[in-house]
mmCIF file of C-alpha atoms and ligand atoms in Angstrom:
data_model
loop_
_atom_site.group_PDB
_atom_site.id
_atom_site.type_symbol
_atom_site.label_atom_id
_atom_site.label_comp_id
_atom_site.label_asym_id
_atom_site.label_seq_id
_atom_site.Cartn_x
_atom_site.Cartn_y
_atom_site.Cartn_z
ATOM 1 C CA MET M 49 0.031 0.051 0.013
ATOM 2 C CA SER M 50 1.369 3.370 -0.914
ATOM 3 C CA THR M 51 1.547 6.236 1.455
ATOM 4 C CA ILE M 52 1.424 9.670 -0.086
ATOM 5 C CA ALA M 53 3.596 11.844 2.095
ATOM 6 C CA ALA M 54 4.008 14.629 -0.424
ATOM 7 C CA ARG M 55 1.654 17.701 -0.720
ATOM 8 C CA LEU M 56 -0.316 17.639 -3.851
ATOM 9 C CA ILE M 57 0.290 20.796 -5.967
ATOM 10 C CA ASP M 58 -3.178 21.649 -7.313
ATOM 11 C CA GLY M 59 -2.772 22.971 -10.820
ATOM 12 C CA LYS M 60 -6.504 23.377 -11.336
ATOM 13 C CA ALA M 61 -6.735 25.649 -8.204
ATOM 14 C CA VAL M 62 -3.624 27.761 -9.324
ATOM 15 C CA ALA M 63 -4.963 27.952 -12.845
ATOM 16 C CA ALA M 64 -8.334 29.146 -11.618
ATOM 17 C CA LYS M 65 -6.506 31.906 -9.606
ATOM 18 C CA VAL M 66 -4.510 32.989 -12.747
ATOM 19 C CA ARG M 67 -7.618 33.006 -14.898
ATOM 20 C CA GLU M 68 -9.567 34.941 -12.297
ATOM 21 C CA ARG M 69 -6.731 37.533 -12.184
ATOM 22 C CA VAL M 70 -6.623 37.743 -15.999
ATOM 23 C CA ARG M 71 -10.355 38.255 -16.090
ATOM 24 C CA ALA M 72 -10.284 41.165 -13.691
ATOM 25 C CA GLU M 73 -7.415 42.669 -15.597
ATOM 26 C CA VAL M 74 -9.114 42.286 -18.972
ATOM 27 C CA ALA M 75 -12.113 44.224 -17.627
ATOM 28 C CA ALA M 76 -9.684 46.917 -16.473
ATOM 29 C CA PHE M 77 -7.994 46.876 -19.934
ATOM 30 C CA GLU M 78 -11.447 47.237 -21.639
ATOM 31 C CA ARG M 79 -12.351 50.281 -19.365
ATOM 32 C CA GLU M 80 -9.061 52.000 -20.168
ATOM 33 C CA SER M 81 -8.787 51.230 -23.904
ATOM 34 C CA GLY M 82 -12.298 50.664 -25.060
ATOM 35 C CA ARG M 83 -11.500 47.226 -26.469
ATOM 36 C CA VAL M 84 -10.878 43.688 -25.438
ATOM 37 C CA PRO M 85 -7.809 41.687 -26.129
ATOM 38 C CA ALA M 86 -8.222 39.262 -29.095
ATOM 39 C CA LEU M 87 -6.571 35.848 -29.776
ATOM 40 C CA ALA M 88 -6.486 34.492 -33.450
ATOM 41 C CA THR M 89 -5.958 30.787 -33.625
ATOM 42 C CA VAL M 90 -5.110 28.850 -36.843
ATOM 43 C CA ILE M 91 -5.394 25.103 -37.420
ATOM 44 C CA VAL M 92 -4.561 23.273 -40.478
ATOM 45 C CA GLY M 93 -6.344 19.983 -41.065
ATOM 46 C CA ALA M 94 -8.768 18.368 -38.783
ATOM 47 C CA ASP M 95 -6.664 16.452 -36.232
ATOM 48 C CA PRO M 96 -9.233 15.610 -33.503
ATOM 49 C CA ALA M 97 -6.795 16.276 -30.572
ATOM 50 C CA SER M 98 -5.926 19.752 -31.978
ATOM 51 C CA GLN M 99 -9.582 20.596 -32.462
ATOM 52 C CA ILE M 100 -10.217 19.872 -28.721
ATOM 53 C CA TYR M 101 -7.232 21.877 -27.629
ATOM 54 C CA ILE M 102 -8.362 24.833 -29.873
ATOM 55 C CA ALA M 103 -12.010 24.558 -28.721
ATOM 56 C CA ASN M 104 -10.735 24.679 -25.074
ATOM 57 C CA LYS M 105 -8.575 27.749 -25.707
ATOM 58 C CA HIS M 106 -11.538 29.616 -27.296
ATOM 59 C CA LYS M 107 -13.824 28.705 -24.342
ATOM 60 C CA ALA M 108 -11.169 30.015 -21.879
ATOM 61 C CA CYS M 109 -10.866 33.280 -23.906
ATOM 62 C CA GLY M 110 -14.641 33.832 -23.589
ATOM 63 C CA GLU M 111 -14.582 33.242 -19.840
ATOM 64 C CA ALA M 112 -11.775 35.666 -19.407
ATOM 65 C CA GLY M 113 -13.788 38.244 -21.382
ATOM 66 C CA MET M 114 -11.504 38.192 -24.363
ATOM 67 C CA ARG M 115 -12.423 37.894 -28.106
ATOM 68 C CA SER M 116 -11.121 34.973 -30.181
ATOM 69 C CA VAL M 117 -11.193 34.306 -33.902
ATOM 70 C CA HIS M 118 -10.519 30.987 -35.481
ATOM 71 C CA HIS M 119 -9.060 30.123 -38.865
ATOM 72 C CA GLU M 120 -9.465 26.554 -40.019
ATOM 73 C CA LEU M 121 -7.493 25.662 -43.073
ATOM 74 C CA ASP M 122 -7.726 22.661 -45.298
ATOM 75 C CA VAL M 123 -5.181 19.884 -44.714
ATOM 76 C CA GLU M 124 -3.840 20.451 -48.192
ATOM 77 C CA THR M 125 -2.968 24.104 -47.363
ATOM 78 C CA THR M 126 0.500 25.061 -48.730
ATOM 79 C CA GLU M 127 3.246 26.574 -46.562
ATOM 80 C CA ASN M 128 3.008 29.950 -48.475
ATOM 81 C CA GLU M 129 -0.797 30.076 -48.028
ATOM 82 C CA LEU M 130 -0.294 29.642 -44.325
ATOM 83 C CA LEU M 131 2.611 32.221 -44.152
ATOM 84 C CA GLU M 132 0.372 34.635 -46.006
ATOM 85 C CA LEU M 133 -2.360 34.272 -43.290
ATOM 86 C CA VAL M 134 0.077 34.526 -40.426
ATOM 87 C CA GLY M 135 1.506 37.749 -42.069
ATOM 88 C CA GLN M 136 -2.062 39.167 -42.409
ATOM 89 C CA LEU M 137 -2.802 38.427 -38.706
ATOM 90 C CA GLY M 138 0.438 40.228 -37.787
ATOM 91 C CA ARG M 139 -0.754 43.319 -39.614
ATOM 92 C CA ASP M 140 -4.373 43.059 -38.177
ATOM 93 C CA GLU M 141 -4.844 45.862 -35.655
ATOM 94 C CA GLN M 142 -7.743 43.926 -34.110
ATOM 95 C CA VAL M 143 -5.575 40.895 -33.255
ATOM 96 C CA ASP M 144 -3.354 40.801 -30.165
ATOM 97 C CA GLY M 145 -2.207 37.190 -30.116
ATOM 98 C CA ILE M 146 -1.509 34.593 -32.743
ATOM 99 C CA LEU M 147 -1.548 30.961 -32.069
ATOM 100 C CA VAL M 148 -0.757 28.312 -34.867
ATOM 101 C CA GLN M 149 -1.713 24.875 -33.493
ATOM 102 C CA LEU M 150 1.038 22.257 -33.896
ATOM 103 C CA PRO M 151 1.547 19.784 -35.345
ATOM 104 C CA LEU M 152 1.297 20.989 -38.992
ATOM 105 C CA PRO M 153 0.807 18.646 -41.967
ATOM 106 C CA PRO M 154 4.131 17.396 -43.581
ATOM 107 C CA GLN M 155 4.245 19.800 -46.471
ATOM 108 C CA ILE M 156 4.566 22.682 -44.023
ATOM 109 C CA ASP M 157 7.844 23.544 -42.116
ATOM 110 C CA PRO M 158 6.698 24.451 -38.570
ATOM 111 C CA ASP M 159 9.907 26.478 -37.942
ATOM 112 C CA ALA M 160 9.234 28.721 -40.920
ATOM 113 C CA VAL M 161 5.747 29.295 -39.857
ATOM 114 C CA VAL M 162 6.635 30.071 -36.174
ATOM 115 C CA ALA M 163 9.440 32.424 -37.377
ATOM 116 C CA ALA M 164 6.854 34.377 -39.417
ATOM 117 C CA ILE M 165 4.638 35.174 -36.389
ATOM 118 C CA ASP M 166 4.923 38.789 -35.233
ATOM 119 C CA PRO M 167 6.985 38.388 -32.055
ATOM 120 C CA GLY M 168 4.770 40.960 -30.284
ATOM 121 C CA LYS M 169 1.766 38.666 -30.925
ATOM 122 C CA ASP M 170 3.581 35.332 -30.330
ATOM 123 C CA VAL M 171 1.557 34.163 -27.328
ATOM 124 C CA ASP M 172 3.122 30.741 -27.494
ATOM 125 C CA GLY M 173 6.513 32.427 -27.023
ATOM 126 C CA LEU M 174 8.113 30.187 -29.585
ATOM 127 C CA THR M 175 9.502 32.631 -32.228
ATOM 128 C CA PRO M 176 13.268 33.046 -32.450
ATOM 129 C CA THR M 177 12.896 36.604 -31.187
ATOM 130 C CA ASN M 178 11.037 35.538 -27.926
ATOM 131 C CA ALA M 179 13.452 32.533 -27.446
ATOM 132 C CA GLY M 180 16.418 34.901 -27.834
ATOM 133 C CA LEU M 181 14.980 37.428 -25.372
ATOM 134 C CA LEU M 182 14.531 34.606 -22.848
ATOM 135 C CA ALA M 183 18.040 33.381 -23.322
ATOM 136 C CA HIS M 184 19.248 36.990 -22.994
ATOM 137 C CA GLY M 185 17.541 37.258 -19.704
ATOM 138 C CA THR M 186 15.112 39.955 -20.696
ATOM 139 C CA PRO M 187 11.994 37.827 -21.468
ATOM 140 C CA GLY M 188 9.334 39.038 -23.974
ATOM 141 C CA LEU M 189 6.470 36.561 -24.236
ATOM 142 C CA VAL M 190 7.291 33.353 -22.465
ATOM 143 C CA PRO M 191 6.095 29.875 -23.606
ATOM 144 C CA CYS M 192 2.958 28.956 -21.780
ATOM 145 C CA THR M 193 3.817 25.584 -20.173
ATOM 146 C CA PRO M 194 7.161 26.746 -18.790
ATOM 147 C CA ALA M 195 5.496 29.886 -17.530
ATOM 148 C CA GLY M 196 2.820 27.738 -15.932
ATOM 149 C CA VAL M 197 5.592 25.669 -14.240
ATOM 150 C CA MET M 198 7.076 28.734 -12.681
ATOM 151 C CA GLU M 199 3.697 30.026 -11.472
ATOM 152 C CA LEU M 200 3.180 26.710 -9.767
ATOM 153 C CA LEU M 201 6.512 27.055 -7.982
ATOM 154 C CA ARG M 202 5.739 30.591 -6.983
ATOM 155 C CA ASP M 203 2.323 29.705 -5.688
ATOM 156 C CA GLU M 204 3.831 26.900 -3.817
ATOM 157 C CA GLY M 205 6.239 29.320 -2.182
ATOM 158 C CA VAL M 206 9.315 27.456 -3.369
ATOM 159 C CA ASP M 207 12.550 29.414 -2.675
ATOM 160 C CA LEU M 208 14.473 28.986 -5.889
ATOM 161 C CA LYS M 209 17.519 31.222 -4.952
ATOM 162 C CA GLY M 210 20.519 28.923 -4.861
ATOM 163 C CA ALA M 211 18.262 25.790 -5.039
ATOM 164 C CA GLU M 212 19.505 22.841 -7.096
ATOM 165 C CA ALA M 213 17.066 22.506 -10.021
ATOM 166 C CA VAL M 214 17.222 19.593 -12.487
ATOM 167 C CA VAL M 215 15.211 19.674 -15.679
ATOM 168 C CA VAL M 216 14.811 16.444 -17.605
ATOM 169 C CA GLY M 217 14.088 17.263 -21.235
ATOM 170 C CA ARG M 218 15.696 19.907 -23.546
ATOM 171 C CA SER M 219 12.848 20.726 -26.009
ATOM 172 C CA LYS M 220 12.363 24.287 -27.336
ATOM 173 C CA LEU M 221 8.781 24.055 -26.094
ATOM 174 C CA VAL M 222 9.401 23.025 -22.473
ATOM 175 C CA GLY M 223 12.813 21.894 -21.225
ATOM 176 C CA VAL M 224 14.925 24.699 -22.415
ATOM 177 C CA PRO M 225 12.656 27.557 -21.494
ATOM 178 C CA VAL M 226 11.956 26.018 -18.039
ATOM 179 C CA ALA M 227 15.718 25.876 -17.530
ATOM 180 C CA ARG M 228 16.268 29.484 -18.522
ATOM 181 C CA LEU M 229 13.398 30.652 -16.231
ATOM 182 C CA LEU M 230 14.813 28.740 -13.279
ATOM 183 C CA LEU M 231 18.172 30.279 -13.957
ATOM 184 C CA SER M 232 16.754 33.676 -13.886
ATOM 185 C CA ALA M 233 15.176 32.908 -10.600
ATOM 186 C CA ASN M 234 18.722 32.124 -9.445
ATOM 187 C CA ALA M 235 18.463 28.303 -9.191
ATOM 188 C CA THR M 236 21.493 26.208 -10.042
ATOM 189 C CA VAL M 237 20.267 24.431 -13.071
ATOM 190 C CA THR M 238 21.222 21.147 -14.662
ATOM 191 C CA VAL M 239 19.522 20.049 -17.884
ATOM 192 C CA CYS M 240 19.238 16.293 -18.602
ATOM 193 C CA HIS M 241 18.337 14.613 -21.887
ATOM 194 C CA SER M 242 18.491 11.265 -23.677
ATOM 195 C CA ARG M 243 22.262 11.052 -23.541
ATOM 196 C CA THR M 244 22.668 11.857 -19.902
ATOM 197 C CA ARG M 245 24.662 9.310 -18.031
ATOM 198 C CA ASP M 246 23.127 7.962 -14.844
ATOM 199 C CA LEU M 247 19.914 9.987 -15.018
ATOM 200 C CA PRO M 248 18.635 8.937 -11.516
ATOM 201 C CA ALA M 249 21.844 9.944 -9.755
ATOM 202 C CA THR M 250 21.713 13.531 -11.575
ATOM 203 C CA CYS M 251 18.011 13.947 -10.669
ATOM 204 C CA ARG M 252 18.683 12.994 -7.095
ATOM 205 C CA ARG M 253 20.679 16.265 -6.733
ATOM 206 C CA ALA M 254 17.478 18.298 -7.214
ATOM 207 C CA ASP M 255 15.614 20.367 -4.705
ATOM 208 C CA VAL M 256 13.345 21.050 -7.559
ATOM 209 C CA LEU M 257 12.852 18.324 -10.276
ATOM 210 C CA VAL M 258 11.067 19.202 -13.496
ATOM 211 C CA ALA M 259 10.269 16.270 -15.778
ATOM 212 C CA ALA M 260 9.440 17.154 -19.441
ATOM 213 C CA VAL M 261 10.308 13.930 -21.293
ATOM 214 C CA GLY M 262 7.277 12.236 -22.772
ATOM 215 C CA VAL M 263 8.236 8.693 -21.380
ATOM 216 C CA PRO M 264 5.570 7.263 -19.041
ATOM 217 C CA ARG M 265 6.819 6.988 -15.442
ATOM 218 C CA LEU M 266 10.475 7.346 -16.307
ATOM 219 C CA LEU M 267 11.562 8.808 -13.104
ATOM 220 C CA GLY M 268 11.099 6.538 -9.996
ATOM 221 C CA ALA M 269 11.770 7.094 -6.319
ATOM 222 C CA ASP M 270 15.475 6.405 -6.942
ATOM 223 C CA ALA M 271 15.536 9.693 -9.021
ATOM 224 C CA VAL M 272 14.092 11.765 -6.234
ATOM 225 C CA LYS M 273 15.877 13.350 -3.210
ATOM 226 C CA PRO M 274 13.665 13.137 -0.032
ATOM 227 C CA GLY M 275 11.975 16.431 0.414
ATOM 228 C CA ALA M 276 12.214 17.553 -3.234
ATOM 229 C CA VAL M 277 9.612 19.433 -5.143
ATOM 230 C CA VAL M 278 8.549 17.504 -8.264
ATOM 231 C CA ILE M 279 6.805 19.110 -11.244
ATOM 232 C CA ASP M 280 5.756 16.639 -13.755
ATOM 233 C CA VAL M 281 5.025 18.134 -17.243
ATOM 234 C CA GLY M 282 4.657 14.715 -18.947
ATOM 235 C CA MET M 283 1.332 13.852 -20.483
ATOM 236 C CA ASN M 284 1.494 10.259 -21.709
ATOM 237 C CA ARG M 285 -1.446 8.303 -22.970
ATOM 238 C CA THR M 286 -1.149 4.625 -21.909
ATOM 239 C CA ASP M 287 -3.530 1.647 -21.879
ATOM 240 C CA ASP M 288 -4.183 2.603 -18.161
ATOM 241 C CA GLY M 289 -5.021 6.217 -19.072
ATOM 242 C CA LEU M 290 -3.150 9.402 -18.744
ATOM 243 C CA CYS M 291 0.098 9.381 -16.783
ATOM 244 C CA GLY M 292 3.172 11.641 -16.273
ATOM 245 C CA ASP M 293 6.947 11.143 -16.677
ATOM 246 C CA VAL M 294 7.169 10.512 -12.899
ATOM 247 C CA ASP M 295 6.122 7.250 -11.275
ATOM 248 C CA PHE M 296 3.672 9.044 -9.061
ATOM 249 C CA ASP M 297 2.897 6.705 -6.183
ATOM 250 C CA PRO M 298 6.466 5.692 -5.179
ATOM 251 C CA VAL M 299 7.763 9.346 -5.702
ATOM 252 C CA ALA M 300 4.922 10.759 -3.605
ATOM 253 C CA GLU M 301 6.353 8.784 -0.689
ATOM 254 C CA VAL M 302 9.669 10.612 -0.778
ATOM 255 C CA ALA M 303 8.899 14.091 -2.347
ATOM 256 C CA ALA M 304 7.717 17.036 -0.263
ATOM 257 C CA ALA M 305 5.315 18.208 -3.050
ATOM 258 C CA ILE M 306 4.355 16.831 -6.331
ATOM 259 C CA THR M 307 2.011 17.676 -9.248
ATOM 260 C CA PRO M 308 -0.484 15.039 -10.256
ATOM 261 C CA VAL M 309 -1.106 14.043 -13.849
ATOM 262 C CA PRO M 310 -3.803 15.140 -14.831
ATOM 263 C CA GLY M 311 -4.535 18.227 -12.823
ATOM 264 C CA GLY M 312 -1.015 19.625 -12.337
ATOM 265 C CA VAL M 313 0.869 21.337 -15.105
ATOM 266 C CA GLY M 314 -1.866 20.745 -17.710
ATOM 267 C CA PRO M 315 -4.399 23.278 -16.532
ATOM 268 C CA MET M 316 -1.698 26.011 -16.279
ATOM 269 C CA THR M 317 -0.927 25.994 -20.013
ATOM 270 C CA ILE M 318 -4.256 27.631 -20.978
ATOM 271 C CA ALA M 319 -4.242 29.950 -18.153
ATOM 272 C CA MET M 320 -0.792 31.335 -19.114
ATOM 273 C CA LEU M 321 -1.892 31.655 -22.671
ATOM 274 C CA LEU M 322 -4.649 33.959 -21.527
ATOM 275 C CA ALA M 323 -2.084 35.887 -19.479
ATOM 276 C CA ASN M 324 0.164 36.179 -22.559
ATOM 277 C CA THR M 325 -2.705 37.433 -24.745
ATOM 278 C CA LEU M 326 -3.457 40.168 -22.182
ATOM 279 C CA ALA M 327 0.230 40.999 -21.932
ATOM 280 C CA ALA M 328 0.529 41.187 -25.740
ATOM 281 C CA ALA M 329 -2.531 43.565 -25.862
ATOM 282 C CA ARG M 330 -1.071 45.799 -23.182
ATOM 283 C CA ALA M 331 2.234 46.061 -24.921
ATOM 284 C CA ARG M 332 0.481 47.226 -28.142
ATOM 285 C CA VAL M 333 -1.358 50.181 -26.600
HETATM 286 P P1 NAP Z 698 10.103 16.431 -26.774
HETATM 287 O O1 NAP Z 698 10.087 17.678 -27.769
HETATM 288 O O2 NAP Z 698 9.794 15.076 -27.359
HETATM 289 O O3 NAP Z 698 11.324 16.460 -25.839
HETATM 290 C C1 NAP Z 698 11.575 15.353 -24.995
HETATM 291 C C2 NAP Z 698 12.940 15.579 -24.260
HETATM 292 O O4 NAP Z 698 13.108 14.482 -23.389
HETATM 293 C C3 NAP Z 698 14.102 15.684 -25.214
HETATM 294 O O5 NAP Z 698 15.058 16.642 -24.813
HETATM 295 C C4 NAP Z 698 14.752 14.215 -24.982
HETATM 296 O O6 NAP Z 698 16.206 14.239 -25.161
HETATM 297 C C5 NAP Z 698 14.415 13.942 -23.639
HETATM 298 N N1 NAP Z 698 14.330 12.484 -23.386
HETATM 299 C C6 NAP Z 698 13.615 11.587 -24.141
HETATM 300 N N2 NAP Z 698 13.861 10.321 -23.603
HETATM 301 C C7 NAP Z 698 14.679 10.480 -22.500
HETATM 302 C C8 NAP Z 698 15.188 9.562 -21.568
HETATM 303 N N3 NAP Z 698 15.062 8.265 -21.625
HETATM 304 N N4 NAP Z 698 16.022 10.103 -20.582
HETATM 305 C C9 NAP Z 698 16.228 11.402 -20.466
HETATM 306 N N5 NAP Z 698 15.733 12.380 -21.352
HETATM 307 C C10 NAP Z 698 14.977 11.890 -22.327
HETATM 308 O O7 NAP Z 698 8.905 16.664 -25.771
HETATM 309 P P2 NAP Z 698 8.186 18.041 -25.126
HETATM 310 O O8 NAP Z 698 7.499 18.744 -26.190
HETATM 311 O O9 NAP Z 698 9.246 18.808 -24.349
HETATM 312 O O10 NAP Z 698 7.193 17.375 -24.179
HETATM 313 C C11 NAP Z 698 7.652 16.596 -23.030
HETATM 314 C C12 NAP Z 698 6.345 16.056 -22.248
HETATM 315 O O11 NAP Z 698 5.564 17.082 -21.767
HETATM 316 C C13 NAP Z 698 5.429 15.233 -23.225
HETATM 317 O O12 NAP Z 698 4.872 14.213 -22.465
HETATM 318 C C14 NAP Z 698 4.347 16.208 -23.668
HETATM 319 O O13 NAP Z 698 3.229 15.670 -23.846
HETATM 320 C C15 NAP Z 698 4.342 16.995 -22.296
HETATM 321 N N6 NAP Z 698 3.775 18.283 -22.479
HETATM 322 C C16 NAP Z 698 2.745 18.831 -21.600
HETATM 323 C C17 NAP Z 698 2.274 19.988 -21.672
HETATM 324 C C18 NAP Z 698 1.254 20.501 -20.691
HETATM 325 O O14 NAP Z 698 0.408 21.329 -21.048
HETATM 326 N N7 NAP Z 698 1.131 19.859 -19.608
HETATM 327 C C19 NAP Z 698 2.770 20.882 -22.650
HETATM 328 C C20 NAP Z 698 3.805 20.525 -23.515
HETATM 329 C C21 NAP Z 698 4.249 19.247 -23.417
HETATM 330 P P3 NAP Z 698 16.975 14.549 -26.542
HETATM 331 O O15 NAP Z 698 16.863 16.063 -26.714
HETATM 332 O O16 NAP Z 698 18.395 14.035 -26.201
HETATM 333 O O17 NAP Z 698 16.217 13.729 -27.539
#
């Protein structure tokens, strides 16, 4: 029988707080500027998972008092056609945020499309300009999931100054930006990846362990220092349902605090997208 000693970090509750804060700030923005922030989303093809993500984002925009417009393009759309739309949205005075839902069909280079997004409207924080600003230590729009990880740590009251932080995963979307943000918060940061030697031993150094890998239950109790704070970004669909990159039950016996999957990092991503859309609108005033 497992004993959960760790505190559960409730991503749903923290996300609800962020969304409530954004809603109040959107109302203030509307009073001051006479308009509401607007998010434009673009989807190419009818991937069912992407359709659900986009529908959730539009619903969240509405609940925050923001406007959203959706562009659904045929699966045969060419890269040039998509680049044309992205450019048009960049010039549209009524649009504050642009989100192109990934993955894209094979005929389209996602890097070329992301690079074409106006950095001031890049609410996913993925353009080379925003990645560069983050690397430079002067963040512009920050990727939503990494921003959500930091918000969870802030809400939990984790003191990052001088803390040993280990991030497993080095993707442009999650691992690298999380590592940059932790470094900016004065943690001592180690980034692990598929070639890391003795992953459990490296992870055991962590006061704060962030897993962003995509391998179900990769990190067990042998990878966690007693008393560590564990943030599990992983979202893996298995025959037993959704699970993270951390083996929750054994790790919850040794960690001080841990995010569940689902209900941890997941809800933060949309909340931070709303916060980014508001920030982009404010920066354009
Ligand atoms: P990704 O682009 O596939 O990157 C995975 C990273 O993990 C890579 O850096 C890879 O190393 C590393 N890795 C793979 N196998 C490893 C192993 N056995 N040991 C150590 N490192 C290993 O994935 P991602 O986009 O960052 O996403 C990571 C996870 O987060 C996925 O489960 C995804 O579904 C989830 N996610 C969740 C949210 C959310 O809202 N909660 C948002 C985004 C992503 P190399 O670089 O050496 O290949």
